[in-house]
Coordinates of C-alpha atoms in Angstrom, one line a residue:
M224 CA 11.4 10.9 -2.7
I225 CA 9.0 8.7 -0.6
L226 CA 8.1 5.4 -1.7
L227 CA 4.5 4.3 -0.9
G228 CA 3.7 0.6 -2.0
I229 CA 0.2 0.0 -3.0
N230 CA -0.9 -3.5 -4.3
S231 CA -3.3 -3.4 -7.3
S232 CA -5.2 -6.5 -6.3
G233 CA -7.9 -4.6 -5.1
L234 CA -8.7 -1.1 -4.5
I235 CA -7.9 1.6 -1.6
H236 CA -9.7 1.1 1.7
Y237 CA -10.0 2.7 4.9
G238 CA -6.9 0.5 6.1
N239 CA -4.7 1.9 3.2
Y240 CA -5.8 5.6 4.2
I241 CA -4.7 5.1 7.8
S242 CA -1.1 3.2 6.8
I243 CA -0.5 5.0 3.7
I244 CA -2.1 8.4 2.6
K245 CA -2.9 9.8 6.1
P246 CA 0.9 9.8 7.3
V247 CA 2.4 11.7 4.4
M248 CA -0.6 13.9 3.2
Y249 CA 1.6 16.6 4.2
Y250 CA 4.8 15.8 2.7
N251 CA 5.5 17.4 -0.7
L252 CA 7.5 14.8 -2.5
K253 CA 6.1 11.4 -2.8
R254 CA 6.5 8.8 -5.2
I255 CA 3.4 6.6 -5.4
F256 CA 4.3 2.7 -6.4
L257 CA 1.8 0.5 -7.8
A258 CA 3.0 -3.1 -7.2
D259 CA 0.7 -4.7 -9.9
M260 CA 3.2 -7.5 -10.5
H261 CA 2.8 -8.7 -6.9
S262 CA -0.8 -8.9 -7.9
L263 CA -0.4 -12.0 -10.3
S264 CA 0.7 -14.0 -7.1
K265 CA -2.9 -14.2 -6.4
R266 CA -5.7 -15.7 -8.1
I267 CA -7.0 -12.5 -9.6
L268 CA -7.9 -11.7 -13.6
T269 CA -5.3 -9.5 -15.3
F270 CA -8.2 -7.1 -16.5
K271 CA -9.3 -6.8 -12.8
I272 CA -5.8 -5.7 -12.0
I273 CA -5.5 -3.3 -14.8
K274 CA -8.8 -1.7 -13.8
N275 CA -7.6 -1.4 -10.2
K276 CA -4.4 0.4 -11.3
I277 CA -6.8 3.1 -12.9
I278 CA -9.2 3.5 -9.9
I279 CA -6.3 3.5 -7.6
S280 CA -4.1 6.2 -9.5
L281 CA -7.3 8.2 -9.7
V282 CA -7.9 7.8 -6.1
V283 CA -4.3 8.7 -5.5
L284 CA -4.4 11.8 -7.6
S285 CA -7.2 13.0 -5.7
F286 CA -5.3 13.4 -2.3
F287 CA -1.6 13.9 -3.5
K288 CA -1.8 15.4 -7.4
N289 CA 1.5 14.1 -7.8
I290 CA 3.5 11.4 -9.8
Y291 CA 3.1 7.7 -9.4
Y292 CA 5.0 4.4 -10.9
Y293 CA 3.9 1.4 -12.2
Q294 CA 6.5 -1.9 -11.2
S295 CA 5.6 -3.3 -14.6
I296 CA 6.7 -0.5 -16.7
N297 CA 10.5 -0.9 -15.8
K298 CA 11.9 -4.7 -17.1
N299 CA 14.9 -3.9 -15.0
I300 CA 13.2 -4.5 -11.6
L301 CA 13.1 -8.1 -13.1
K302 CA 16.7 -8.1 -13.7
L303 CA 17.3 -7.1 -10.3
F304 CA 14.9 -9.4 -8.7
W305 CA 17.1 -12.4 -10.6
L306 CA 20.2 -10.8 -8.7
I307 CA 18.5 -11.1 -5.6
L308 CA 17.3 -14.8 -6.1
C309 CA 21.0 -15.6 -6.8
F310 CA 22.0 -14.5 -3.2
Y311 CA 19.2 -15.8 -1.3
N312 CA 19.4 -19.3 0.5
K313 CA 15.7 -20.9 -0.1
N314 CA 15.7 -22.6 3.3
K315 CA 15.1 -19.2 4.7
S316 CA 11.7 -19.0 2.9
K317 CA 9.9 -20.6 5.5
F318 CA 10.0 -17.4 7.8
F319 CA 8.1 -15.5 5.4
H320 CA 4.6 -14.6 6.8
S321 CA 3.0 -14.3 3.3
L322 CA 3.4 -18.2 3.0
N323 CA 1.4 -19.3 6.1
K324 CA -1.6 -21.6 5.7
K325 CA -1.8 -21.1 1.9
K326 CA -3.6 -23.9 0.1
F327 CA -2.4 -22.9 -3.2
L328 CA 1.4 -21.7 -3.4
S329 CA 2.7 -20.4 -6.5
F330 CA 6.6 -19.3 -7.1
G331 CA 5.2 -15.9 -7.4
K332 CA 4.0 -15.8 -4.0
L333 CA 7.1 -17.8 -2.5
C334 CA 9.5 -14.7 -4.2
Y335 CA 7.3 -12.2 -3.3
P336 CA 9.4 -10.6 -0.6
L337 CA 12.3 -10.8 -2.5
L338 CA 10.4 -8.9 -5.4
M339 CA 9.8 -6.1 -2.7
C340 CA 13.5 -5.9 -2.0
S341 CA 14.4 -5.2 -5.5
D342 CA 11.3 -2.6 -5.6
I343 CA 13.2 -1.1 -2.6
I344 CA 16.4 -1.2 -4.2
S345 CA 15.6 -0.1 -7.9
T346 CA 13.4 2.8 -7.2
N347 CA 16.1 4.9 -5.0
N348 CA 14.1 6.2 -2.5
K349 CA 15.4 8.1 0.8
F350 CA 12.2 7.4 2.6
I351 CA 10.1 4.1 2.5
F352 CA 6.8 3.9 4.6
V353 CA 5.8 0.3 5.7
G354 CA 3.4 -1.1 7.8
I355 CA 4.0 -2.8 11.1
D356 CA 3.4 -6.2 9.5
Q357 CA 6.1 -5.7 7.1
L358 CA 9.0 -5.5 9.4
Q359 CA 10.4 -8.7 8.6
H360 CA 10.8 -7.9 5.0
I361 CA 13.0 -4.7 6.2
E362 CA 15.1 -7.2 8.2
L363 CA 15.4 -9.4 4.8
Y364 CA 16.3 -6.2 2.6
K365 CA 19.2 -5.6 5.0
K366 CA 20.4 -9.0 5.1
I367 CA 20.3 -9.2 1.3
K368 CA 22.3 -5.6 0.9
N369 CA 24.8 -6.2 3.3
K370 CA 25.6 -9.7 1.6
I371 CA 25.6 -8.4 -2.1
N372 CA 27.8 -5.5 -0.6
F373 CA 30.3 -7.8 1.0
F374 CA 30.3 -10.0 -2.1
F375 CA 31.3 -7.2 -4.3
G376 CA 33.3 -5.5 -1.9
F377 CA 32.0 -1.9 -1.8
N378 CA 28.7 -0.6 -0.8
I379 CA 26.9 -0.9 -4.3
I380 CA 23.2 -0.5 -2.7
K381 CA 22.7 2.5 -0.7
K382 CA 21.1 2.9 2.6
N383 CA 17.4 3.5 3.0
I384 CA 15.3 4.9 5.7
F385 CA 12.4 3.0 6.8
I386 CA 9.4 4.9 8.3
V387 CA 7.3 2.2 10.4
N388 CA 3.6 2.9 10.8
N389 CA 2.2 0.8 14.0
K390 CA -1.4 1.6 13.2
I391 CA -3.6 -1.3 12.9
L392 CA -7.4 -0.7 11.3
Y393 CA -9.3 -3.6 12.6
S394 CA -12.5 -4.5 10.5
Y395 CA -16.1 -5.4 11.4
N396 CA -14.8 -9.4 12.0
K397 CA -12.0 -8.1 14.4
K398 CA -9.2 -8.8 11.8
K399 CA -6.9 -6.5 10.3
M400 CA -8.6 -4.6 7.2
S401 CA -7.1 -5.8 4.2
K402 CA -7.7 -6.9 0.5
T403 CA -6.7 -10.6 1.6
N404 CA -9.1 -10.9 4.6
K405 CA -11.9 -9.6 2.3
N406 CA -13.4 -7.6 4.9
S407 CA -12.3 -4.3 3.5
L408 CA -14.5 -1.2 2.2
F409 CA -13.4 1.2 -0.9
I410 CA -12.9 4.9 0.4
F411 CA -15.0 6.3 -1.6
S412 CA -18.0 4.1 -1.3
N413 CA -21.2 5.8 -1.3
F414 CA -23.6 6.3 1.8
K415 CA -25.1 3.0 1.5
E416 CA -22.4 0.6 1.3
I417 CA -20.6 2.9 4.4
N418 CA -23.9 1.9 6.2
V419 CA -24.0 -1.6 5.6
F420 CA -20.0 -1.8 6.6
I421 CA -20.6 -0.1 9.9
N422 CA -23.7 -2.1 10.8
K423 CA -21.7 -5.4 10.4
F424 CA -19.5 -4.2 13.4
K425 CA -21.1 -6.1 16.9
N426 CA -22.3 -3.9 19.7
T427 CA -19.4 -4.1 22.2
Q428 CA -17.8 -1.7 24.6
K429 CA -14.2 -2.7 24.3
K430 CA -11.9 -0.1 22.8
K431 CA -9.9 -2.6 20.9
K432 CA -11.2 -3.9 17.8
S433 CA -14.4 -2.4 17.9
I434 CA -16.3 0.1 16.0
L435 CA -15.0 2.6 18.6
N436 CA -11.2 1.9 17.5
F437 CA -12.3 1.7 13.7
S438 CA -14.0 5.4 14.4
L439 CA -11.2 6.9 16.6
N440 CA -8.6 5.9 13.7
I441 CA -10.7 7.4 10.7
I442 CA -12.0 10.7 12.6
N443 CA -9.4 10.8 15.4
N444 CA -11.5 12.9 17.6
N445 CA -12.4 12.8 21.1
L446 CA -15.9 13.6 20.9
I447 CA -16.4 10.2 19.2
R448 CA -15.2 8.5 22.4
K449 CA -17.7 10.4 24.6
I450 CA -20.9 10.0 21.8
F451 CA -20.0 6.1 22.1
F452 CA -20.1 5.8 26.0
Y453 CA -23.1 8.2 26.6
K454 CA -25.3 7.7 23.6
N455 CA -27.1 4.6 22.5
I456 CA -24.8 2.3 20.0
N457 CA -27.5 2.7 17.2
V458 CA -27.5 6.7 17.2
F459 CA -23.4 6.6 17.5
K460 CA -23.4 4.5 14.3
K461 CA -25.5 6.8 12.4
I462 CA -23.5 9.9 13.8
V463 CA -19.9 8.0 12.7
L464 CA -21.5 7.4 9.3
V465 CA -22.4 10.8 8.5
I466 CA -19.0 12.0 9.6
I467 CA -17.0 9.3 7.8
H468 CA -19.1 10.0 4.6
E469 CA -18.6 14.1 4.6
K470 CA -14.9 13.4 5.8
F471 CA -14.2 12.3 2.3
V472 CA -16.6 14.0 0.2
V473 CA -14.2 16.8 -1.2
F474 CA -11.5 14.2 -2.2
K475 CA -14.5 12.1 -3.8
K476 CA -15.5 15.1 -5.9
L477 CA -12.0 15.2 -7.5
F478 CA -12.2 11.6 -8.1
L479 CA -15.3 11.7 -9.7
L480 CA -13.9 14.5 -11.8
Y481 CA -10.7 12.8 -12.8
L482 CA -12.9 9.7 -13.6
K483 CA -15.1 11.9 -16.1
N484 CA -11.9 13.1 -18.0
I485 CA -10.1 9.4 -17.5
E486 CA -8.6 9.6 -20.9
K487 CA -6.8 13.1 -20.2
N488 CA -5.5 12.0 -16.5
I489 CA -4.4 8.3 -17.8
F490 CA -2.1 10.3 -20.4
R491 CA -0.9 12.5 -17.7
I492 CA -0.2 9.6 -15.6
N493 CA 1.7 7.7 -18.2
K494 CA 3.7 10.7 -19.2
N495 CA 5.2 10.7 -15.3
N496 CA 5.5 7.1 -15.4
Y497 CA 7.7 7.7 -18.4
F498 CA 9.8 10.2 -16.9
L499 CA 10.4 7.9 -13.7
H500 CA 10.8 5.0 -15.8
N501 CA 14.0 6.5 -17.4
I502 CA 15.2 7.8 -13.9
S503 CA 14.9 4.2 -12.7
N504 CA 16.4 2.7 -15.8
L505 CA 19.6 5.3 -15.1
N506 CA 19.9 4.0 -11.6
L507 CA 19.8 0.3 -12.4
N508 CA 22.1 0.8 -15.4
N509 CA 24.4 2.2 -13.2
L510 CA 24.1 -0.7 -11.0
F511 CA 24.6 -3.4 -13.6
N512 CA 27.7 -1.3 -14.9
K513 CA 29.4 -1.5 -11.7
I514 CA 29.1 -5.5 -11.3
N515 CA 29.9 -5.8 -14.9
L516 CA 26.5 -7.8 -15.8

């Protein structure tokens, strides 16, 4: 299985497509992991988190036609989270990038990387896709794994293979596209919304952090580079707008079809989650039996 962690604090945007969807579209086995409990550490209504979970599930369904896993359906993840808390020194939390320059700091935000470690251990995946900004969490996971294994005298937590995606998609404000920065755009946005987003990019000939960088990452075509340098910037934006919109038309049609039959598809997703819930329970029960908890 391949673990793809998606936060349900917002909708899937083009940055998620570059870092999560595009790299694994040709793999047959995937476990799409919705980290809905992580969303509670942010100032967002629970109703909105639930709504986002439904929309994200249907978007992922249109790309992968595969199985999903909600963080919140398995209470054993919280048990494992408690176990990890008992082995971690709070003084090291100052290195968490998620705590930098935060005016409002909750314990949920403080423990965010540790809950991520429990996700990695409990879901029992062979391959885990992570972004380049999550490298510190990989190191954190390895340290916690080694510490717990050393304490119990045998390798109670198995080794995972991390696949790091070093591509960063910059938005119109020259910052990484993310839900936190509020500079993202829903991947199935309509023509008008994409047009407004693209027009926010400032006219610049610089390759990095520009409309060219954004376009090349999404479209991945050298012809785009030639059009950018030989055509007027406004003409370039119109061409890119059409290409980007048409690129996701097929997936969007599937998404709208799934949205139309939402009750049937929610039942399908929940049924798959129940199956994965039992698998994860079995893995964690074996873990806790070994350490006599």
